[in-house]
Amino acid sequence: MKRTLVVANWKMNLNTHEASTLLHRLHEYIPAHRDIEVVLAPSTLVLQPLSIEIDRRKFRLAAQNAYHRDSGAFTGEVSYTMLRELVHYAIVGHSERRIYFNETLETIRDKVAAAIRNDIDPILCVGETKQERTDGETKIVIHDQIVTALAHLTSEEISRVVIAYEPVWAISTFGGEVAKPDDIEKVIAQIRHTISELYGATVAEDIRILYGGSVDENSVTTYLAVPGCDGALVGSASLNYRKFAAIVEAAYQQHYTEIIRGDG
Ligand code: PEP
């Protein structure tokens, strides 16, 4: 059975002191769970200090963004090469970056390749906007996002990628509508089908797929129970240590219920 993955996206919140305070609270409230992997994605600024303070038995770090070139005259940018000693994962293709920073399918493909080249596992976010959903384009949008993002990887490298299905309309920033478990299940199955066509059934089965979109301590169990869902990407609720600790605890309970039932 795969480890359940819970990722906290702190977005552009918390200065160094605030991030350190939140980390200390999380250390207090979240025990180490062997089968639950908890990843914190703070701002780039605080990755370095947090990497010194973090209890690595409990948490791993992720970058929220970086530039796809390894070094050079790119004023203001930070590369995956610079982050490789600090983080295990990097979020790539988040809808806020696609929408606010005009990241294209090709930009995201280059970032995925740069992360892999620098030994960082990408958490690739995919998802349709409300308009695309209304127009019946969910399938094609997600297919294109996945095919392009993974285009420069070998099938060995693909297995290091985590995919997060985040319907844009369900993310708190963009309206936070509640996604139905049935709809999420269909999209996750479609993602595995696309991966299977491209890289084979084993890769498709093994790849971890998360759900993200206003997940909180009340809804997390419902989302983690969706067939094929291997974890959650959490935004706003991850800034509250009580809520985030409750989310991790729910993931733990769910994981062991499934083990006892013999699922997975
Ligand atoms: C996110 O930022 O990836 C996210 C899912 O945010 P929220 O949980 O706030 O909707």
Tab-separated table of C-alpha atoms and ligand atoms in Angstrom:
chain	number	residue	atom	x	y	z
A	1	MET	CA	0.000	0.000	0.000
A	2	LYS	CA	1.293	3.486	-0.886
A	3	ARG	CA	2.127	6.021	1.816
A	4	THR	CA	-0.550	8.701	2.096
A	5	LEU	CA	0.872	12.087	1.168
A	6	VAL	CA	-0.379	15.300	2.796
A	7	VAL	CA	1.079	18.545	1.456
A	8	ALA	CA	0.722	21.964	3.095
A	9	ASN	CA	0.914	24.875	0.666
A	10	TRP	CA	1.514	27.981	2.766
A	11	LYS	CA	1.470	30.184	-0.365
A	12	MET	CA	2.784	33.774	0.107
A	13	ASN	CA	2.089	33.797	3.843
A	14	LEU	CA	4.252	33.842	6.997
A	15	ASN	CA	7.570	35.637	7.464
A	16	THR	CA	10.582	33.779	8.885
A	17	HIS	CA	9.496	34.186	12.498
A	18	GLU	CA	5.865	33.228	11.828
A	19	ALA	CA	6.879	30.194	9.771
A	20	SER	CA	9.185	29.023	12.525
A	21	THR	CA	6.411	29.425	15.110
A	22	LEU	CA	4.000	27.393	12.969
A	23	LEU	CA	6.642	24.689	12.481
A	24	HIS	CA	7.146	24.439	16.241
A	25	ARG	CA	3.398	24.031	16.753
A	26	LEU	CA	3.282	21.333	14.079
A	27	HIS	CA	6.161	19.510	15.769
A	28	GLU	CA	4.118	19.533	18.985
A	29	TYR	CA	0.803	18.500	17.475
A	30	ILE	CA	1.788	16.005	14.779
A	31	PRO	CA	3.456	12.721	15.709
A	32	ALA	CA	5.659	10.810	13.254
A	33	HIS	CA	3.498	8.347	11.294
A	34	ARG	CA	5.454	5.747	9.342
A	35	ASP	CA	2.899	5.481	6.532
A	36	ILE	CA	1.919	9.135	6.261
A	37	GLU	CA	4.261	11.526	4.511
A	38	VAL	CA	3.759	15.159	5.493
A	39	VAL	CA	5.274	17.848	3.285
A	40	LEU	CA	5.458	21.564	4.059
A	41	ALA	CA	5.742	24.109	1.244
A	42	PRO	CA	6.648	27.492	2.778
A	43	SER	CA	7.787	30.532	0.807
A	44	THR	CA	11.242	30.298	-0.799
A	45	LEU	CA	12.560	32.846	1.716
A	46	VAL	CA	12.024	30.583	4.703
A	47	LEU	CA	13.109	27.250	3.208
A	48	GLN	CA	16.661	27.671	4.467
A	49	PRO	CA	15.880	28.470	8.135
A	50	LEU	CA	13.128	25.837	8.261
A	51	SER	CA	15.455	23.222	6.801
A	52	ILE	CA	17.652	23.649	9.903
A	53	GLU	CA	14.764	23.480	12.380
A	54	ILE	CA	12.666	20.736	10.833
A	55	ASP	CA	12.279	17.277	12.352
A	56	ARG	CA	12.949	15.119	9.301
A	57	ARG	CA	11.262	12.095	10.852
A	58	LYS	CA	7.995	14.021	10.610
A	59	PHE	CA	8.202	16.442	7.714
A	60	ARG	CA	9.743	17.045	4.337
A	61	LEU	CA	10.042	20.394	2.591
A	62	ALA	CA	8.752	21.465	-0.814
A	63	ALA	CA	9.390	24.575	-2.875
A	64	GLN	CA	6.348	26.414	-4.211
A	65	ASN	CA	8.161	27.598	-7.322
A	66	ALA	CA	11.571	27.987	-8.978
A	67	TYR	CA	13.066	28.894	-12.357
A	68	HIS	CA	13.738	26.189	-14.918
A	69	ARG	CA	17.302	27.248	-15.847
A	70	ASP	CA	20.025	26.064	-13.466
A	71	SER	CA	22.001	29.341	-13.245
A	72	GLY	CA	22.783	32.508	-15.178
A	73	ALA	CA	21.669	36.080	-15.781
A	74	PHE	CA	18.041	35.748	-14.645
A	75	THR	CA	17.687	38.576	-12.161
A	76	GLY	CA	15.358	37.853	-9.297
A	77	GLU	CA	15.001	34.126	-9.894
A	78	VAL	CA	15.908	31.113	-7.753
A	79	SER	CA	16.726	27.844	-9.523
A	80	TYR	CA	15.915	24.234	-8.705
A	81	THR	CA	19.706	23.722	-8.556
A	82	MET	CA	19.860	26.182	-5.640
A	83	LEU	CA	17.041	24.342	-3.871
A	84	ARG	CA	18.241	20.785	-4.337
A	85	GLU	CA	19.893	20.486	-0.903
A	86	LEU	CA	16.888	22.041	0.833
A	87	VAL	CA	13.772	20.380	-0.553
A	88	HIS	CA	12.513	16.936	-1.431
A	89	TYR	CA	9.579	18.160	-3.545
A	90	ALA	CA	8.553	21.166	-5.635
A	91	ILE	CA	5.001	22.207	-6.491
A	92	VAL	CA	4.785	22.874	-10.237
A	93	GLY	CA	1.863	24.149	-12.295
A	94	HIS	CA	-0.258	25.442	-9.429
A	95	SER	CA	-3.318	27.228	-10.829
A	96	GLU	CA	-2.285	30.494	-9.134
A	97	ARG	CA	0.948	30.374	-11.138
A	98	ARG	CA	-0.863	29.423	-14.349
A	99	ILE	CA	-3.426	32.216	-13.905
A	100	TYR	CA	-1.598	35.077	-12.122
A	101	PHE	CA	1.866	34.511	-13.624
A	102	ASN	CA	0.818	33.287	-17.069
A	103	GLU	CA	2.687	30.001	-16.814
A	104	THR	CA	2.077	28.047	-19.993
A	105	LEU	CA	1.997	24.299	-20.594
A	106	GLU	CA	5.569	24.575	-21.895
A	107	THR	CA	6.835	26.613	-18.904
A	108	ILE	CA	5.441	23.932	-16.642
A	109	ARG	CA	7.004	21.150	-18.729
A	110	ASP	CA	10.415	22.861	-18.388
A	111	LYS	CA	9.992	23.270	-14.631
A	112	VAL	CA	9.050	19.606	-14.199
A	113	ALA	CA	12.172	18.596	-16.157
A	114	ALA	CA	14.365	21.006	-14.163
A	115	ALA	CA	13.076	19.654	-10.863
A	116	ILE	CA	13.782	16.061	-11.902
A	117	ARG	CA	17.229	17.007	-13.267
A	118	ASN	CA	18.035	18.461	-9.848
A	119	ASP	CA	16.776	15.451	-7.919
A	120	ILE	CA	13.615	17.142	-6.678
A	121	ASP	CA	10.290	15.308	-7.047
A	122	PRO	CA	7.659	17.485	-8.759
A	123	ILE	CA	4.126	17.772	-7.416
A	124	LEU	CA	2.398	18.591	-10.677
A	125	CYS	CA	-0.921	20.412	-10.229
A	126	VAL	CA	-3.557	19.990	-12.914
A	127	GLY	CA	-7.175	21.093	-13.067
A	128	GLU	CA	-9.827	22.773	-15.135
A	129	THR	CA	-11.330	26.227	-14.635
A	130	LYS	CA	-15.035	26.701	-13.993
A	131	GLN	CA	-15.561	27.828	-17.583
A	132	GLU	CA	-13.730	24.803	-18.981
A	133	ARG	CA	-15.855	22.547	-16.793
A	134	THR	CA	-19.062	24.243	-17.932
A	135	ASP	CA	-17.940	23.863	-21.557
A	136	GLY	CA	-17.368	20.111	-21.043
A	137	GLU	CA	-13.607	20.457	-21.566
A	138	THR	CA	-12.338	18.945	-18.314
A	139	LYS	CA	-11.050	15.783	-19.997
A	140	ILE	CA	-9.119	17.468	-22.771
A	141	VAL	CA	-7.700	20.215	-20.533
A	142	ILE	CA	-6.296	17.733	-18.040
A	143	HIS	CA	-5.055	15.411	-20.759
A	144	ASP	CA	-3.124	18.281	-22.373
A	145	GLN	CA	-1.735	19.495	-19.057
A	146	ILE	CA	-0.394	16.034	-18.241
A	147	VAL	CA	0.920	15.067	-21.659
A	148	THR	CA	2.816	18.357	-22.060
A	149	ALA	CA	4.160	18.514	-18.500
A	150	LEU	CA	5.629	15.018	-18.672
A	151	ALA	CA	6.841	15.221	-22.261
A	152	HIS	CA	10.554	15.472	-21.431
A	153	LEU	CA	10.671	12.650	-18.890
A	154	THR	CA	11.532	8.968	-19.250
A	155	SER	CA	9.185	6.376	-17.766
A	156	GLU	CA	11.635	5.898	-14.884
A	157	GLU	CA	11.511	9.592	-14.133
A	158	ILE	CA	7.716	9.683	-14.330
A	159	SER	CA	7.425	7.477	-11.287
A	160	ARG	CA	8.979	10.297	-9.213
A	161	VAL	CA	6.182	12.681	-10.154
A	162	VAL	CA	3.188	13.244	-7.893
A	163	ILE	CA	0.052	14.583	-9.583
A	164	ALA	CA	-2.383	16.806	-7.691
A	165	TYR	CA	-5.841	17.127	-9.194
A	166	GLU	CA	-7.017	20.580	-8.186
A	167	PRO	CA	-10.143	21.801	-9.983
A	168	VAL	CA	-9.529	25.553	-10.102
A	169	TRP	CA	-13.133	26.321	-9.053
A	170	ALA	CA	-12.681	24.254	-5.880
A	171	ILE	CA	-9.562	26.086	-4.647
A	172	SER	CA	-10.395	28.588	-1.911
A	173	THR	CA	-8.690	31.436	-3.813
A	174	PHE	CA	-10.977	30.921	-6.815
A	175	GLY	CA	-14.330	30.360	-5.149
A	176	GLY	CA	-13.883	27.168	-3.161
A	177	GLU	CA	-16.891	25.255	-4.482
A	178	VAL	CA	-17.265	21.758	-3.098
A	179	ALA	CA	-16.197	19.048	-5.552
A	180	LYS	CA	-18.214	15.818	-5.566
A	181	PRO	CA	-16.297	12.619	-4.746
A	182	ASP	CA	-17.740	10.949	-7.890
A	183	ASP	CA	-16.380	13.694	-10.125
A	184	ILE	CA	-12.958	13.533	-8.475
A	185	GLU	CA	-12.921	9.748	-8.874
A	186	LYS	CA	-13.645	10.068	-12.605
A	187	VAL	CA	-10.845	12.577	-13.172
A	188	ILE	CA	-8.328	10.569	-11.139
A	189	ALA	CA	-9.226	7.463	-13.196
A	190	GLN	CA	-8.795	9.480	-16.373
A	191	ILE	CA	-5.362	10.704	-15.227
A	192	ARG	CA	-4.265	7.107	-14.591
A	193	HIS	CA	-5.631	6.114	-17.998
A	194	THR	CA	-3.588	8.863	-19.699
A	195	ILE	CA	-0.433	7.832	-17.814
A	196	SER	CA	-1.101	4.194	-18.678
A	197	GLU	CA	-1.400	4.965	-22.392
A	198	LEU	CA	1.847	6.914	-22.316
A	199	TYR	CA	4.002	4.948	-19.907
A	200	GLY	CA	2.274	1.643	-19.172
A	201	ALA	CA	-0.076	0.201	-16.582
A	202	THR	CA	2.498	-0.291	-13.811
A	203	VAL	CA	3.611	3.341	-13.846
A	204	ALA	CA	-0.041	4.433	-13.907
A	205	GLU	CA	-0.880	2.295	-10.916
A	206	ASP	CA	2.159	3.381	-8.911
A	207	ILE	CA	2.004	7.119	-9.517
A	208	ARG	CA	0.585	9.035	-6.556
A	209	ILE	CA	-2.420	11.249	-7.229
A	210	LEU	CA	-3.615	13.785	-4.664
A	211	TYR	CA	-6.763	15.855	-4.425
A	212	GLY	CA	-6.655	19.573	-3.624
A	213	GLY	CA	-9.394	22.180	-3.328
A	214	SER	CA	-10.555	23.608	0.019
A	215	VAL	CA	-9.638	20.421	1.875
A	216	ASP	CA	-10.069	20.920	5.625
A	217	GLU	CA	-10.309	18.837	8.780
A	218	ASN	CA	-14.001	18.106	8.102
A	219	SER	CA	-13.794	17.150	4.419
A	220	VAL	CA	-10.442	15.362	4.287
A	221	THR	CA	-11.809	11.895	5.121
A	222	THR	CA	-14.343	12.101	2.288
A	223	TYR	CA	-11.648	13.051	-0.218
A	224	LEU	CA	-9.140	10.454	0.957
A	225	ALA	CA	-11.861	7.800	0.591
A	226	VAL	CA	-12.177	8.561	-3.143
A	227	PRO	CA	-10.887	5.473	-4.984
A	228	GLY	CA	-7.429	6.172	-6.407
A	229	CYS	CA	-6.768	9.207	-4.217
A	230	ASP	CA	-3.400	8.924	-2.444
A	231	GLY	CA	-3.435	12.116	-0.399
A	232	ALA	CA	-4.297	15.783	-0.221
A	233	LEU	CA	-2.827	19.145	-1.132
A	234	VAL	CA	-4.017	21.648	1.443
A	235	GLY	CA	-3.877	25.434	1.137
A	236	SER	CA	-5.610	27.722	3.602
A	237	ALA	CA	-6.343	25.064	6.257
A	238	SER	CA	-2.612	24.287	6.452
A	239	LEU	CA	-1.913	27.698	8.005
A	240	ASN	CA	-3.824	26.693	11.131
A	241	TYR	CA	-1.860	24.123	13.141
A	242	ARG	CA	-4.929	22.652	14.823
A	243	LYS	CA	-6.704	22.158	11.490
A	244	PHE	CA	-3.615	20.803	9.757
A	245	ALA	CA	-2.804	18.427	12.624
A	246	ALA	CA	-6.425	17.178	12.467
A	247	ILE	CA	-6.038	16.629	8.699
A	248	VAL	CA	-2.879	14.553	9.213
A	249	GLU	CA	-4.554	12.589	12.007
A	250	ALA	CA	-7.565	11.892	9.757
A	251	ALA	CA	-5.200	10.687	7.014
A	252	TYR	CA	-3.571	8.363	9.544
A	253	GLN	CA	-6.926	6.980	10.730
A	254	GLN	CA	-8.072	6.450	7.152
A	255	HIS	CA	-4.847	4.714	6.173
A	256	TYR	CA	-5.092	2.224	9.031
A	257	THR	CA	-8.787	1.602	8.498
A	258	GLU	CA	-7.927	0.618	4.927
A	259	ILE	CA	-5.079	-1.638	6.090
A	260	ILE	CA	-7.386	-3.389	8.580
A	261	ARG	CA	-10.055	-3.818	5.862
A	262	GLY	CA	-7.379	-5.162	3.508
A	263	ASP	CA	-7.957	-2.489	0.830
A	264	GLY	CA	-5.157	-1.381	-1.451
B	1	PEP	C1	-3.960	24.969	-3.022
B	1	PEP	O1	-3.453	26.067	-2.902
B	1	PEP	O2	-3.376	24.104	-3.676
B	1	PEP	C2	-5.263	24.720	-2.401
B	1	PEP	C3	-5.846	23.576	-2.625
B	1	PEP	O3	-5.766	25.729	-1.636
B	1	PEP	P1	-7.081	25.646	-0.695
B	1	PEP	O4	-6.929	24.401	0.139
B	1	PEP	O5	-7.006	26.884	0.123
B	1	PEP	O6	-8.248	25.576	-1.593
